[in-house]
Every structure is written in C-alpha cells, then in structure tokens.
PDB file of C-alpha atoms in Angstrom:
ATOM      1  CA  UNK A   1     -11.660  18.221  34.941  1.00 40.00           C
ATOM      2  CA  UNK A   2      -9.837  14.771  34.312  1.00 40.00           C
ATOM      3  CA  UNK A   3     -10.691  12.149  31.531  1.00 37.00           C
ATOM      4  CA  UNK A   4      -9.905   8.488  32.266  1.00 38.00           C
ATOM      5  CA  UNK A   5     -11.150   6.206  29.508  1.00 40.00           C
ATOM      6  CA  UNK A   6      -9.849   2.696  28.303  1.00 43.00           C
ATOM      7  CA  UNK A   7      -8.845   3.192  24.863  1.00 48.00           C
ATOM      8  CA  UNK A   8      -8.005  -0.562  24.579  1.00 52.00           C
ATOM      9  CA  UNK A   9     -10.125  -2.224  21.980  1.00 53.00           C
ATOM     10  CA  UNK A  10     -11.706  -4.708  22.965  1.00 49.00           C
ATOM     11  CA  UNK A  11      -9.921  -7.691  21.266  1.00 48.00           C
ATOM     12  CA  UNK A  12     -12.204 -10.838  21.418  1.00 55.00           C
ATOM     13  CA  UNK A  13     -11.574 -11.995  18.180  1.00 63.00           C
ATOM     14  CA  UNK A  14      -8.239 -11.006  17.681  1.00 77.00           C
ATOM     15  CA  UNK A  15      -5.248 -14.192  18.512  1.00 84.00           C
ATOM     16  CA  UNK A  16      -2.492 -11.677  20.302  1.00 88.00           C
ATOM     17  CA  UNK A  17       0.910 -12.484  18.505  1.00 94.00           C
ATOM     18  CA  UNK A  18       2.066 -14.993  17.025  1.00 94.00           C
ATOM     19  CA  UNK A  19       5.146 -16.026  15.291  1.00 95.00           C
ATOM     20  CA  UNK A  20       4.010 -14.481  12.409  1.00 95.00           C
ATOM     21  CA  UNK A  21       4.386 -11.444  13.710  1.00 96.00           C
ATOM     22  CA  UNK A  22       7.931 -11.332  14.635  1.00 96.00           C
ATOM     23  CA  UNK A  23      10.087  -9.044  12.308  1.00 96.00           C
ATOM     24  CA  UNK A  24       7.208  -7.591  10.402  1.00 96.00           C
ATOM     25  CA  UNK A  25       6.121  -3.642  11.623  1.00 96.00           C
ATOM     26  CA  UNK A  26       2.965  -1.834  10.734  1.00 96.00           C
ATOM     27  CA  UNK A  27       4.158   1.509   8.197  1.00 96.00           C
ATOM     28  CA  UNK A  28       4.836   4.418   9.740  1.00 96.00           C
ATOM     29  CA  UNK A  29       2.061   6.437   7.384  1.00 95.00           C
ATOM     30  CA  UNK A  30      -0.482   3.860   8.443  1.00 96.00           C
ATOM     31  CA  UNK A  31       0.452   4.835  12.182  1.00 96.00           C
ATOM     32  CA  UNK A  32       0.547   8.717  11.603  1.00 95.00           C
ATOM     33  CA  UNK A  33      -3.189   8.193   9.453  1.00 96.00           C
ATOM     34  CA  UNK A  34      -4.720   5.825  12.770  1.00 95.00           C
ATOM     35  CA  UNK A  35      -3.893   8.762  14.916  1.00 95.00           C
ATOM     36  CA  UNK A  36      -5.382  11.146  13.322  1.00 95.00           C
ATOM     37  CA  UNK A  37      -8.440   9.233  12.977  1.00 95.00           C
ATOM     38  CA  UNK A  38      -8.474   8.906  16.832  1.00 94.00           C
ATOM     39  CA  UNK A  39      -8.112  12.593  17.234  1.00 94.00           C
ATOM     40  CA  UNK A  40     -10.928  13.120  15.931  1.00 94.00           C
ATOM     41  CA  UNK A  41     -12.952  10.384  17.249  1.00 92.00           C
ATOM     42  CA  UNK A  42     -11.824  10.769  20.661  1.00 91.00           C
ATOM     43  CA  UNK A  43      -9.903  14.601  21.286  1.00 92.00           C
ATOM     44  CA  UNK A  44      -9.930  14.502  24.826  1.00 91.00           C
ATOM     45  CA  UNK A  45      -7.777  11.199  24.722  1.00 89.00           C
ATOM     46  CA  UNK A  46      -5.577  12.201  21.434  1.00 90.00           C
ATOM     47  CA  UNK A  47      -5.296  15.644  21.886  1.00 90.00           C
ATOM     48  CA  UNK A  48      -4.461  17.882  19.098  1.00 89.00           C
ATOM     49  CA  UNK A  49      -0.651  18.157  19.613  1.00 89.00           C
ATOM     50  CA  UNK A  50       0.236  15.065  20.181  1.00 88.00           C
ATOM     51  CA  UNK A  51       2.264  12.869  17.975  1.00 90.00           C
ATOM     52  CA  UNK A  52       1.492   9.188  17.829  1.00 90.00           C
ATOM     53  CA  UNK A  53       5.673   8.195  18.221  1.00 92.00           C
ATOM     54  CA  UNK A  54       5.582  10.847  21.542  1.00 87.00           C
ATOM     55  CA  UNK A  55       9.522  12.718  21.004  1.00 87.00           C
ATOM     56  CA  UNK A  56      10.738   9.823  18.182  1.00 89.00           C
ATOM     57  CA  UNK A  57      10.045  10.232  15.184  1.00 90.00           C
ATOM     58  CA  UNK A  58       9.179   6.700  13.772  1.00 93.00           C
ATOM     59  CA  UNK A  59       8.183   2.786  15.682  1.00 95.00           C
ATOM     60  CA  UNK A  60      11.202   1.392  17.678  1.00 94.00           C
ATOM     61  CA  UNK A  61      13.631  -0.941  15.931  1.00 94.00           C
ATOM     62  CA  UNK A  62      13.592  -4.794  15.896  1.00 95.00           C
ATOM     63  CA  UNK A  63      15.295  -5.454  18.935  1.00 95.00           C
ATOM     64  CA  UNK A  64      14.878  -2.325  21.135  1.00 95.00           C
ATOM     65  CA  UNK A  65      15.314  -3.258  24.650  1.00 95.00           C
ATOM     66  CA  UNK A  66      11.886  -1.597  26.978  1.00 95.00           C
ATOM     67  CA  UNK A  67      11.753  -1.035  30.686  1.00 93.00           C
ATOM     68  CA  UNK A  68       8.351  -0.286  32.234  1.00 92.00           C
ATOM     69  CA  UNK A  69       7.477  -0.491  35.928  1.00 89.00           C
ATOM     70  CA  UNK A  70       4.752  -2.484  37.139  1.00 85.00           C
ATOM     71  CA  UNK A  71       2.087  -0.407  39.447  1.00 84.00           C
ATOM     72  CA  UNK A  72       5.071   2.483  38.871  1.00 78.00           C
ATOM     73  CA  UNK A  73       7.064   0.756  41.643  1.00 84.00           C
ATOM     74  CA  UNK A  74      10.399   1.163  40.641  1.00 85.00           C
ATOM     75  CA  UNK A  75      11.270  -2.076  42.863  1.00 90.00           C
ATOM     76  CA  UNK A  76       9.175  -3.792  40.223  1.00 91.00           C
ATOM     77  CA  UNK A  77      11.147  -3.333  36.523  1.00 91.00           C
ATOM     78  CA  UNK A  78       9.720  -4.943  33.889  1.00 93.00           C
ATOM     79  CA  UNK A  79      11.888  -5.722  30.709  1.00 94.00           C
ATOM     80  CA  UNK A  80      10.933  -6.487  27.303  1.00 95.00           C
ATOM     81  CA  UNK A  81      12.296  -6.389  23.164  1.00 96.00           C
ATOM     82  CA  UNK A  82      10.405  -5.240  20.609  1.00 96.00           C
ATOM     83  CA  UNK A  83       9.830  -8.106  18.124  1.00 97.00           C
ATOM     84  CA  UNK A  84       7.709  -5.837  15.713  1.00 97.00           C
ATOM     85  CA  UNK A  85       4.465  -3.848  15.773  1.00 97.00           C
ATOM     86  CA  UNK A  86       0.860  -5.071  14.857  1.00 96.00           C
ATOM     87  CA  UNK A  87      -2.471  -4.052  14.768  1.00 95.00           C
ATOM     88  CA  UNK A  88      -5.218  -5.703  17.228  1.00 92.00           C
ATOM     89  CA  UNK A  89      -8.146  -5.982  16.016  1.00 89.00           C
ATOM     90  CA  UNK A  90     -11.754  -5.008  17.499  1.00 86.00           C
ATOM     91  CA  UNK A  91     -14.388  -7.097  17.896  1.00 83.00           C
ATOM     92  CA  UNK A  92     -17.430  -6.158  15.039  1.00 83.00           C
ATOM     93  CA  UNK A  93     -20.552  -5.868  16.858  1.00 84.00           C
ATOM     94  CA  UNK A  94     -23.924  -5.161  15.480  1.00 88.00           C
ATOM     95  CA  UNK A  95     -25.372  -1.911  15.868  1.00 89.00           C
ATOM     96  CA  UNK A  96     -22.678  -0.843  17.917  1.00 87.00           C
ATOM     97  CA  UNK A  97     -19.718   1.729  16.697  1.00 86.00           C
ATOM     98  CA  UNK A  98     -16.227   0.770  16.882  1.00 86.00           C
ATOM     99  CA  UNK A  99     -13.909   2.100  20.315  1.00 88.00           C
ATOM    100  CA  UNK A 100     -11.154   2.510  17.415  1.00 89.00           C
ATOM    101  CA  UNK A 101     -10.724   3.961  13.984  1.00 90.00           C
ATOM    102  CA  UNK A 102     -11.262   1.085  11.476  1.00 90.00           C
ATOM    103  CA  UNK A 103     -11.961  -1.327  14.338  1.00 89.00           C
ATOM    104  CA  UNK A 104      -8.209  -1.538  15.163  1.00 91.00           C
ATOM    105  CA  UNK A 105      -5.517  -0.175  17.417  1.00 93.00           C
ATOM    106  CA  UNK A 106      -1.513  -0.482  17.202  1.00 96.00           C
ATOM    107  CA  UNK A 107       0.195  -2.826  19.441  1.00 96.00           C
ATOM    108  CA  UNK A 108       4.478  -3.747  19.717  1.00 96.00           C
ATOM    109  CA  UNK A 109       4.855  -7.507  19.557  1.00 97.00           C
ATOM    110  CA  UNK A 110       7.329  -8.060  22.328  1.00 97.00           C
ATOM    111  CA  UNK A 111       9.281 -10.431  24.151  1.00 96.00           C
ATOM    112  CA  UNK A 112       8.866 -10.664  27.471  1.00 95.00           C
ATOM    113  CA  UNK A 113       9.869 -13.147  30.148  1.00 93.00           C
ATOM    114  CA  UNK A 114      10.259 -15.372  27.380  1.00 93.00           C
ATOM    115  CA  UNK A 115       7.206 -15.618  25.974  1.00 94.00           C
ATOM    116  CA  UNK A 116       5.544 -13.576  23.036  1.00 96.00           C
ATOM    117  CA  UNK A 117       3.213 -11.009  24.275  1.00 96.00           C
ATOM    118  CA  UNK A 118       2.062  -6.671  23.185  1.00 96.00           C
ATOM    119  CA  UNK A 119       1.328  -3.694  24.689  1.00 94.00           C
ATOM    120  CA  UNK A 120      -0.241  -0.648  22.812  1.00 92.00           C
ATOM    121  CA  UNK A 121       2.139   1.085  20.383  1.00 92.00           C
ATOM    122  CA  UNK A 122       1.383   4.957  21.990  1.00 89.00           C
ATOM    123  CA  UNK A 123       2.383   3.154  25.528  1.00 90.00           C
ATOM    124  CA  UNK A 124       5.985   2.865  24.409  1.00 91.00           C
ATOM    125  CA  UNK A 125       5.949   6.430  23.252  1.00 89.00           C
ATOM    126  CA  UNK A 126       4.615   8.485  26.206  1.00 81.00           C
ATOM    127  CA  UNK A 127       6.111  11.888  26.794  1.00 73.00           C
ATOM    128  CA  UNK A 128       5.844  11.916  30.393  1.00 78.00           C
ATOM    129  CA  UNK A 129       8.875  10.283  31.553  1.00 73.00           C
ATOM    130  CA  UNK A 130       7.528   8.470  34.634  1.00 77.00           C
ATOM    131  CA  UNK A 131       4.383   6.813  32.447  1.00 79.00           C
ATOM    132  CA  UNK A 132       4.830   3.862  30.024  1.00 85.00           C
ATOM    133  CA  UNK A 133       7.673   1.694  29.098  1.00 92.00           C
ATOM    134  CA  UNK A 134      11.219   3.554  27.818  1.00 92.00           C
ATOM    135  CA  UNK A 135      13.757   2.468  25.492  1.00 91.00           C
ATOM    136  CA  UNK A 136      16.663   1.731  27.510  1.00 92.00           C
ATOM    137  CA  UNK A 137      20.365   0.662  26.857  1.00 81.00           C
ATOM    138  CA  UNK A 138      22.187   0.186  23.842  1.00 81.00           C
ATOM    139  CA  UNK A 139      20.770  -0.414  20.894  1.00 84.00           C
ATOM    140  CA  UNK A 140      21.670  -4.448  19.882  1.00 84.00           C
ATOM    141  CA  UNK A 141      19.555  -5.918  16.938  1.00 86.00           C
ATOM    142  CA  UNK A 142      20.082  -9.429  17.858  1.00 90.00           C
ATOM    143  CA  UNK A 143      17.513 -10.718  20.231  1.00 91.00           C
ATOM    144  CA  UNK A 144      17.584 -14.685  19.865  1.00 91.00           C
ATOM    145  CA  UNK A 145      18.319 -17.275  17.063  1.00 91.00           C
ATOM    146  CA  UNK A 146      14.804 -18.363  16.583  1.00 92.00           C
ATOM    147  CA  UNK A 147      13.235 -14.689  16.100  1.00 92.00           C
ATOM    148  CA  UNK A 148      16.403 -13.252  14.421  1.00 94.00           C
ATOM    149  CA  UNK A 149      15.610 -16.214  11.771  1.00 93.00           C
ATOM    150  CA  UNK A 150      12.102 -15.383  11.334  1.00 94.00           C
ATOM    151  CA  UNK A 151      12.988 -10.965  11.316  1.00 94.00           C
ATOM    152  CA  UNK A 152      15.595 -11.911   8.948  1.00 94.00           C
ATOM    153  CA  UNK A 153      12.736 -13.569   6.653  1.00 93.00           C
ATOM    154  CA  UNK A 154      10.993 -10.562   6.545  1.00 93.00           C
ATOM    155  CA  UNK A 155      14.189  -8.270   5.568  1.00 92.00           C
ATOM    156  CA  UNK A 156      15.201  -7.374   9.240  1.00 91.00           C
ATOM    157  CA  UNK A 157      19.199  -6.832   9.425  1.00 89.00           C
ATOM    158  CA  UNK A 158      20.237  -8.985  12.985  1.00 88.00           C
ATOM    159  CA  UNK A 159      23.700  -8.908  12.695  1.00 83.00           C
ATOM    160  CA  UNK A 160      25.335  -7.974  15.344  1.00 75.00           C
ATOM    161  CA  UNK A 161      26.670  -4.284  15.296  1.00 65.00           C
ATOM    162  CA  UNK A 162      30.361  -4.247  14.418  1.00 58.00           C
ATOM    163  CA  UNK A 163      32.251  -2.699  16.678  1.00 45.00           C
ATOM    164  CA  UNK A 164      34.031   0.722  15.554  1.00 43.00           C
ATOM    165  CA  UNK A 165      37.782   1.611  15.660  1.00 39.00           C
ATOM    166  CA  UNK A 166      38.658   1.658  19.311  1.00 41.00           C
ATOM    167  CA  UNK A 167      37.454   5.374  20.979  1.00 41.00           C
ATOM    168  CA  UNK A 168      40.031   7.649  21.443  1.00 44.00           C
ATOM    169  CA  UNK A 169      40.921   9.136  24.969  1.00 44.00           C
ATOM    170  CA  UNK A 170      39.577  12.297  26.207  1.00 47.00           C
ATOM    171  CA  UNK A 171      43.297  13.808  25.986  1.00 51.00           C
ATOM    172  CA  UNK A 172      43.506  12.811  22.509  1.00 49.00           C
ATOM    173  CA  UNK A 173      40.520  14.638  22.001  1.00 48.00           C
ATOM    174  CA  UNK A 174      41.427  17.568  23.498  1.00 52.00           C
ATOM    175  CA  UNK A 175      44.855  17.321  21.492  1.00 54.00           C
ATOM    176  CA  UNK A 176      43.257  17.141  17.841  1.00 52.00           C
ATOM    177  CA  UNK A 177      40.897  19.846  18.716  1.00 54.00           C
ATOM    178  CA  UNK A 178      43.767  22.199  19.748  1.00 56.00           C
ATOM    179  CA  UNK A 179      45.521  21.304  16.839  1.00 52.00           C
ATOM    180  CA  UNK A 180      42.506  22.282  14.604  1.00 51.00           C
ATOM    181  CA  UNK A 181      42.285  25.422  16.453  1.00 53.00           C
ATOM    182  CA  UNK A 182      45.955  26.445  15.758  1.00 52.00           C
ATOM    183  CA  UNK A 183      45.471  25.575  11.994  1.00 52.00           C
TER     184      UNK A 183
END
C-alpha cells in the first residue's frame, strides 16, 4: 500500500522570504527536534529511520549551489543557492489541529532565477537520488554583493575561497608515495 499526502503547511499567513531572511539558518537541534515531532504525528510520512538532513549531517551552507528537475525531465534543470533556511508558518485555525508540529515546517530561502523564493528543507535532503533538488558543483560562498552584505550581517563568512598551493601531478604523487614506502 502507498501513502501520498501533502505535508506542505498550509501557509496563508506566512510572507515567503524576505530579505530578512538571507544569511540567517534555523539551528540544527531545532531541525533534528521538528522531525521528531513529525514522526510521531505523521509515521507513515517520517518514518522511523529517517534523518531530517537525508545522508548530510547538518542544513547546506550559505551559498550551496541546488539542481532539481522540473516534472523529473532532465531537459528541464532547475538551479538555485541556498540563501539560508526558515521556518513557514501554518495558518491557526479554530478547532482545527495543526498539519505540522508547532504549526510550522522548515523551508531553504533560495535564489532562484533571480528572485527570492523556498522550497521545504527535507526536499533538498532526499535520499533517493532521482527525487528532490541535489547539491551540485563546487562549493563557492559568494553568491552576489547585495546578499553577501546582508549574510555577512548576520556572521556569514563570503569571502571567496582562497585558492590552495597549486595541485601536484599524478607522477609527483606517485613519486612521494614511493619514496615513503622505501623509508
């Protein structure tokens, strides 16, 4: 037997992001907590083994570069940075229990197309590698002037990454290992 439910919350009174959001990331505990809450309040959808980052083991970076594909049609690539991570909120309705624990659920604040926009947290964490968007490329924390400003009020390093010593070749690889075999 399948499940499909929409675990979106219902967001009617909740904005979406704003500039505010940019550079500033929900804690990791308060994450890990949310989950568990919706593994008990909905186990079929948050089953028991399942870990709220999927394989990582914390929220992407400021500045992780995403690649999901719309409908799954890999003719269709959609690209987007992570900007920071924020929680939606659910609309409070009398007499009528919340979709998520503490009225809430975890969304990225992204860039995408140029324009500010989210997707659900878990979404960018899926373990099945055809489902969800992927963190693709190499890692660059600079995304733009104007966010990198506003990340950098909130403590978020944007510099760009200084580059190391240049790499050696694979034969001088090969050489210093031989020599530390012979020592």
């Amino acid at each position: 037997v399948m499940y499909f439910l929409n675990t979106d919350c219902d967001a009617f009174e909740d904005p979406g992001p704003q500039r505010s959001d940019v550079g500033v990331f929900i804690e990791d505990a308060d994450l890990v907590d949310w989950h568990a809450k919706m593994q008990v309040k909905m186990p079929r959808v948050f089953l028991p083994d399942e870990k709220v980052f999927g394989k990582e083991t914390t929220q992407h970076r400021y500045g992780t570069k995403l690649l999901a594909y719309f409908d799954d049609d890999k003719n269709k690539p959609m690209r987007a940075t992570v900007l920071g991570s924020r929680w939606q909120l659910e609309e409070r309705l009398p007499g009528i229990p919340p979709m998520c624990a503490d009225y809430r659920e975890p969304h990225y604040t992204i860039l995408i197309g140029g324009q500010l926009s989210q997707i659900g947290l878990m979404d960018a964490h899926d373990i099945d590698p055809d489902i969800g968007w992927k963190a693709v490329g190499p890692y660059e924390p600079s995304v733009n002037p104007d966010y990198d400003a506003l990340a950098q009020s909130h403590g978020i390093d944007t510099r760009p990454r200084q580059s190391k010593a240049p790499t050696e070749t694979k034969q001088e690889q090969k050489k210093k290992s031989k020599k530390k075999k012979t020592d």
